[in-house]
GROMACS .gro file of C-alpha atoms in nm:
model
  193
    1UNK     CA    1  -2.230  -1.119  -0.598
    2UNK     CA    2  -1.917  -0.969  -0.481
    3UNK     CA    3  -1.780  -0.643  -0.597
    4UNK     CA    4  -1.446  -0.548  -0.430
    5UNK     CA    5  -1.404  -0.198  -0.366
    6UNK     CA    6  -1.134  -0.068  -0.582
    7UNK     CA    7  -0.911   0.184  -0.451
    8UNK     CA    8  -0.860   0.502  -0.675
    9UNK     CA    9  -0.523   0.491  -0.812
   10UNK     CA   10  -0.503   0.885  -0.777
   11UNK     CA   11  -0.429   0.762  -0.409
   12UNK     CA   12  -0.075   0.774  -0.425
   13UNK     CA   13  -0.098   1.089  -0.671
   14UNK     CA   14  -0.203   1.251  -0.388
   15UNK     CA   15   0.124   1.289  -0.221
   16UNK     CA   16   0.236   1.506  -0.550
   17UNK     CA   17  -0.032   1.731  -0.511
   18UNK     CA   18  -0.012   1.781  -0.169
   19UNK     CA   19   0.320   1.885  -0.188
   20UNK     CA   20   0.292   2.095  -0.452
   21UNK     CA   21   0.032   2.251  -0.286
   22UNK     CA   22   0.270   2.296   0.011
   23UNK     CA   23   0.526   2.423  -0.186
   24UNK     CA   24   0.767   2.150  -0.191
   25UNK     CA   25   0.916   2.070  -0.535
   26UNK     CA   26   1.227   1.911  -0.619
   27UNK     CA   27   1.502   2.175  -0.638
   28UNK     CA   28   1.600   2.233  -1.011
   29UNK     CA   29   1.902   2.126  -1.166
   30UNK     CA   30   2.188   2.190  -1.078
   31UNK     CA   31   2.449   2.515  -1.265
   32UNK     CA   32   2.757   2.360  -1.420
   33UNK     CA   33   3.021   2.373  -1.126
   34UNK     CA   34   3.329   2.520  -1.160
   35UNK     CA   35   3.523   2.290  -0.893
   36UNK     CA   36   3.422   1.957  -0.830
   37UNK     CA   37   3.155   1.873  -0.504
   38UNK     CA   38   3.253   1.823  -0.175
   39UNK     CA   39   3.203   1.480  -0.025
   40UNK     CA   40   2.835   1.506   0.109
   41UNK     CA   41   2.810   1.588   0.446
   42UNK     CA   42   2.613   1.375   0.701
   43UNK     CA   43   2.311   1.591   0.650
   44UNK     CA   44   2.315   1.448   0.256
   45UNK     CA   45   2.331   1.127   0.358
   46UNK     CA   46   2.093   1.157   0.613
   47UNK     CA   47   1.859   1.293   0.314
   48UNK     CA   48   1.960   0.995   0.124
   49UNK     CA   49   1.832   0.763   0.304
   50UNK     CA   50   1.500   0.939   0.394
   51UNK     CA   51   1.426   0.948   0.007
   52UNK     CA   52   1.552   0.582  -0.010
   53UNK     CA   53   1.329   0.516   0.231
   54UNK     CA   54   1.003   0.740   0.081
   55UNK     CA   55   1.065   0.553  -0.247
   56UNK     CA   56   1.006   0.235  -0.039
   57UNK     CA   57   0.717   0.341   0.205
   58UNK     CA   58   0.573   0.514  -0.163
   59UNK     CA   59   0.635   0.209  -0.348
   60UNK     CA   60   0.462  -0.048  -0.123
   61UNK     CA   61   0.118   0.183  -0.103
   62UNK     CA   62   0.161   0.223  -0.495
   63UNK     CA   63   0.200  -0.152  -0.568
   64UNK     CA   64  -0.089  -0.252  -0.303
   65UNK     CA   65  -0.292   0.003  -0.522
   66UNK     CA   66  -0.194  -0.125  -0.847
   67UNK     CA   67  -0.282  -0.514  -0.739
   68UNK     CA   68  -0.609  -0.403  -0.571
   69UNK     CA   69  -0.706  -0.264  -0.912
   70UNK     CA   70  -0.655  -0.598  -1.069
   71UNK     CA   71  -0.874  -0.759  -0.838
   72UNK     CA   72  -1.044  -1.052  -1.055
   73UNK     CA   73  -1.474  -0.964  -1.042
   74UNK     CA   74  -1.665  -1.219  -0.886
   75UNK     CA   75  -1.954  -1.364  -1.056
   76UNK     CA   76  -2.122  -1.718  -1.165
   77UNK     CA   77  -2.450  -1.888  -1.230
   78UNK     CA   78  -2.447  -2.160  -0.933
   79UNK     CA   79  -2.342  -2.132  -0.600
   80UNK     CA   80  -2.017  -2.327  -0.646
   81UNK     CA   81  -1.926  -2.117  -0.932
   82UNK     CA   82  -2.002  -1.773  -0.780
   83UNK     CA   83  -1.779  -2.008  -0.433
   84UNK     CA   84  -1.477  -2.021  -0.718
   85UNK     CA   85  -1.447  -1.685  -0.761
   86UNK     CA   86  -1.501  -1.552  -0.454
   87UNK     CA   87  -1.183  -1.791  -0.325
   88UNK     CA   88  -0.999  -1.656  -0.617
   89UNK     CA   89  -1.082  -1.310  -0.510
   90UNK     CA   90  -0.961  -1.383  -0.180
   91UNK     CA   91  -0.650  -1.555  -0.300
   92UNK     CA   92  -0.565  -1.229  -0.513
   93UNK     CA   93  -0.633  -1.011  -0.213
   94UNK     CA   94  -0.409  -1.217   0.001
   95UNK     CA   95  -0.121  -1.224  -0.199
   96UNK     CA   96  -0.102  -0.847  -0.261
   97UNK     CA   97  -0.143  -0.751   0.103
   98UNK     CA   98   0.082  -1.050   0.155
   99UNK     CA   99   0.322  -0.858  -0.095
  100UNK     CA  100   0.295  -0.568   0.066
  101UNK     CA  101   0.362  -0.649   0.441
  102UNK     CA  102   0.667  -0.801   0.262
  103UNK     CA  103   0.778  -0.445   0.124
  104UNK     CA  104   0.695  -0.252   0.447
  105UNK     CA  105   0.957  -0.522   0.639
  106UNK     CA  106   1.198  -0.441   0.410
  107UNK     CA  107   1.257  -0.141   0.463
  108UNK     CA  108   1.563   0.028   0.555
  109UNK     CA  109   1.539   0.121   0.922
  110UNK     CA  110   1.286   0.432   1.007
  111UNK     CA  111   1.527   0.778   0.875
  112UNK     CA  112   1.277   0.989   1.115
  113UNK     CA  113   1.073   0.946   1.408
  114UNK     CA  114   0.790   1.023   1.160
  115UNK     CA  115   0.877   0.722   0.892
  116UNK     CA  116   0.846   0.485   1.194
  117UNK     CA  117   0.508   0.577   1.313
  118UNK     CA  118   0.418   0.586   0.941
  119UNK     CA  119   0.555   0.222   0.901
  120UNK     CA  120   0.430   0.094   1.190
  121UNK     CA  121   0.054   0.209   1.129
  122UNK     CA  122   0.079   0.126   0.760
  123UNK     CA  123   0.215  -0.248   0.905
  124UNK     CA  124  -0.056  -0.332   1.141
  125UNK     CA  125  -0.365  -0.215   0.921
  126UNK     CA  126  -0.231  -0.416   0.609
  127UNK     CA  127  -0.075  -0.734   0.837
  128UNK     CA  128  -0.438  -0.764   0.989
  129UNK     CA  129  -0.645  -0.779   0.680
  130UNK     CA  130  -0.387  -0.988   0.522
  131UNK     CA  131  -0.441  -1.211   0.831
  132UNK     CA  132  -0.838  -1.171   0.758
  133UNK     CA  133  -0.874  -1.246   0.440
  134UNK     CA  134  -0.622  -1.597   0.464
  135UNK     CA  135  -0.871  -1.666   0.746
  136UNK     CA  136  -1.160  -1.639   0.529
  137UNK     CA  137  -1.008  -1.807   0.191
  138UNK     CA  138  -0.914  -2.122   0.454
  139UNK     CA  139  -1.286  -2.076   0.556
  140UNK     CA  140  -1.424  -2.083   0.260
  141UNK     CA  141  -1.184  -2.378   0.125
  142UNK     CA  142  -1.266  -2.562   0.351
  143UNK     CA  143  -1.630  -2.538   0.344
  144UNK     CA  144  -1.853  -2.749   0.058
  145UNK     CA  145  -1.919  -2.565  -0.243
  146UNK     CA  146  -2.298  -2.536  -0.177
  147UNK     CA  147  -2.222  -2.369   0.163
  148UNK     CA  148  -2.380  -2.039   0.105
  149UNK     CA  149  -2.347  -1.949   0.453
  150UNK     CA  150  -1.978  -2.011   0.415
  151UNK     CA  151  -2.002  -1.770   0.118
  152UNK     CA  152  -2.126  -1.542   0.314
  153UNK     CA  153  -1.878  -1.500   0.543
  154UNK     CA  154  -1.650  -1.516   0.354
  155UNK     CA  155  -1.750  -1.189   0.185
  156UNK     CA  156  -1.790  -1.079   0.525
  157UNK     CA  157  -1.393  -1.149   0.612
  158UNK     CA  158  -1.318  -0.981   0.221
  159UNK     CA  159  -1.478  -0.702   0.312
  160UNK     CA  160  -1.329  -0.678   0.669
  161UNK     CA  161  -0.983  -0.709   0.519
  162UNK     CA  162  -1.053  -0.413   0.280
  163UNK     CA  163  -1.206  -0.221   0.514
  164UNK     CA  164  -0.827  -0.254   0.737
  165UNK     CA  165  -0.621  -0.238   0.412
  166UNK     CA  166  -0.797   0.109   0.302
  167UNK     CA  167  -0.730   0.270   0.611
  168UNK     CA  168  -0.389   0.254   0.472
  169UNK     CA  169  -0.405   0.388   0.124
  170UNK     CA  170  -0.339   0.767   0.220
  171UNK     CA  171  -0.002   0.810   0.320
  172UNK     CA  172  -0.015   1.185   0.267
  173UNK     CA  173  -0.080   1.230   0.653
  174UNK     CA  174   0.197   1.099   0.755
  175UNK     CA  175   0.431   1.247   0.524
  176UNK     CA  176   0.313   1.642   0.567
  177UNK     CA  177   0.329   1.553   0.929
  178UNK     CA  178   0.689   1.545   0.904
  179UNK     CA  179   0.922   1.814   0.687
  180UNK     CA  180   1.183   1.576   0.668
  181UNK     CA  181   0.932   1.301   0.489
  182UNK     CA  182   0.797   1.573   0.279
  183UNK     CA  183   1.127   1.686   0.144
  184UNK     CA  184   1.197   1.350   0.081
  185UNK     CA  185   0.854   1.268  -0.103
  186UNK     CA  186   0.886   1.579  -0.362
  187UNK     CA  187   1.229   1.368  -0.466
  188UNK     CA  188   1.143   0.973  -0.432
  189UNK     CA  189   1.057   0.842  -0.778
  190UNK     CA  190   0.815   0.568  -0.637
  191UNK     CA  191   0.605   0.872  -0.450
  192UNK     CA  192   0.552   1.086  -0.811
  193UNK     CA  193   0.179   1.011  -0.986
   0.00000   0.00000   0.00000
């Protein structure tokens, strides 16, 4: 039988520790102003959109996490039962990754050099086992049910996929490489635990 790894959901919890542990908290709130706030300056903005963009990048990981954790267990007493779950498993695992290339291409354009290398690495590990595991639920589709062989590789292509797509579940790398994605991360809802 097939047991799909299940990523810890502390994962993305991570980040929140990590920057507490580096000292970066959101500031507090703000005094009661006297006079009313400037307009923000470019710098604000340009803060904006890195948190706009964390809550994205944060979001995608947390999602992919949340659907991995769902994954359906595999499991049957013949070989075409035990073939039915193992395509469903697939099917599941295709349409979060699927989901989450989906969310990484939406996102605003890169804020920092840093969000771009982040985006880009996060891309290509979850686009290829996306592209792995279609490949093996097509396989395995279009294989007869008895085909334990077939079976086989499919797990084989499952487990591929995961191995790509959890390569990808730490994002807290990329973020303390970069103060501006840090800053960013102790503010973006999507990036809190």
């Amino acid at each position: 039988m097939l047991a799909a790894k299940k990523a810890p959901a502390a994962v993305v919890a991570a980040i929140g520790i990590a920057l507490a542990l580096t000292g970066c908290t959101p500031d507090p709130a703000p005094q009661a102003m006297e006079k009313p706030p400037a307009a923000p300056s470019s710098s604000a903005a340009d803060q904006a959109a890195t948190v706009a963009w964390m809550n994205g990048f944060c979001g995608a990981v947390k999602d992919f996490i949340d659907g991995n954790n769902k994954m359906p267990a595999a499991g049957g007493d013949t070989v075409e039962a035990i073939t039915k779950s193992t395509s469903d498993q697939l099917g599941h695992y295709a349409s979060i990754l699927g989901k989450t290339v989906e969310e990484l291409n939406a996102l605003p354009p890169a804020p920092v050099p840093a969000a771009d290398a982040a985006e880009k690495d996060f891309l290509g590990k979850y686009t290829a086992a996306r592209d792995k595991v279609v490949k093996a639920k097509a396989d395995l589709d279009a294989a007869k049910r008895s085909d334990t062989a077939a079976q086989a590789r499919a797990v084989d292509g499952l487990m591929a996929a995961q191995k790509d797509a959890h390569g990808a579940l730490d994002p807290v790398k990329a973020v303390l490489d970069s103060p501006e994605l840090t800053k960013a991360a102790a503010t973006a809802e999507r990036c809190r635990p």
